């Protein structure tokens, strides 16, 4: 049996041709493919602006900069996320804190957030920015988070790295109806890919200008932003210290082409979700829950393996069993506060009982559009069938 990864890109002949056409064109970067990709995303999600960047990590950094995050500020996010959701605040010299997860959705718990905000307000330690992460592609309850943002005066960046193609209530994820900024990732395991890449969406004119400038060295060609009239048509000014976070046209051509199949990808992911429900429903596993206020993009399919359950294996044993069967599962994620780089900030894991319980039980099964029915059946078999030489008590 071939190797089945947990996630994998889907590349069509059209994708390949659109990349080749850029390679044969005048512009490999800063050409027309980037704005076309940006427009396809802003049209799809219903945002006023969309800016392509070379990764979601860069996008999160720019988002923090655009909201003025700096030394002395506090940024809160979910502990069950990729480290980039928190690193972006550290890049800006701010400190990071975590809000425990919800036991059903595994997203940052809005109840815990509210409690933590009430306590922080008393101590004068409110966050400047909260970064909800739409884990596995399922949106957080953004309307509630947005109301808390108004009440406690924080700004919101949605880490939607998993969630392009998903929706929340009547809006597409990325519309920024309930946030200041949304960031998507186009890494190959995500819903659509540009190789590496990300996109930042917003409806705010100032945030938009700031992100546009900081993506490219802090340089402006807009006379209104300059300190004096232009010396001539060649003139530009660097007015702050920015970065080169630009996406190439080669990447944008792939992303643009992938956008045309986005809904198809999400639809197939939902079919796989239903197949897993049928195939795994009788096993002693906790399958993922879809909530009624969101339509998940289903980036990940996370099961929880109860310790000492009927499969006679704990999470680690089941993980190893699947890998020995060539089902290359993964764990999303190791709590960020437990990473060695983060331990020096002194987090107390007792504050995150749901994240700890989740981390001890979670496995991400394969989830990507090209999975076949027979591969899905093989995943079930691999779960229930111990490896011959392995002793399981
Ligand atoms: C993948 C991912 C990122 C980083 O995305 P890149 O495009 O690889 O920089 C950030 N946050 C989350 C939740 C992710 O899954």
Short mmCIF file of C-alpha atoms in Angstrom, two decimals, residues 118-126:
data_model
loop_
_atom_site.label_atom_id
_atom_site.label_comp_id
_atom_site.label_asym_id
_atom_site.label_seq_id
_atom_site.Cartn_x
_atom_site.Cartn_y
_atom_site.Cartn_z
CA UNK A 118 -12.59 40.47 33.19
CA UNK A 119 -9.59 39.49 35.35
CA UNK A 120 -7.14 41.37 33.11
CA UNK A 121 -9.24 44.52 33.24
CA UNK A 122 -9.01 44.54 37.05
CA UNK A 123 -5.23 44.22 36.86
CA UNK A 124 -4.82 46.70 34.00
CA UNK A 125 -3.41 43.94 31.78
CA UNK A 126 -5.85 43.89 28.86
#
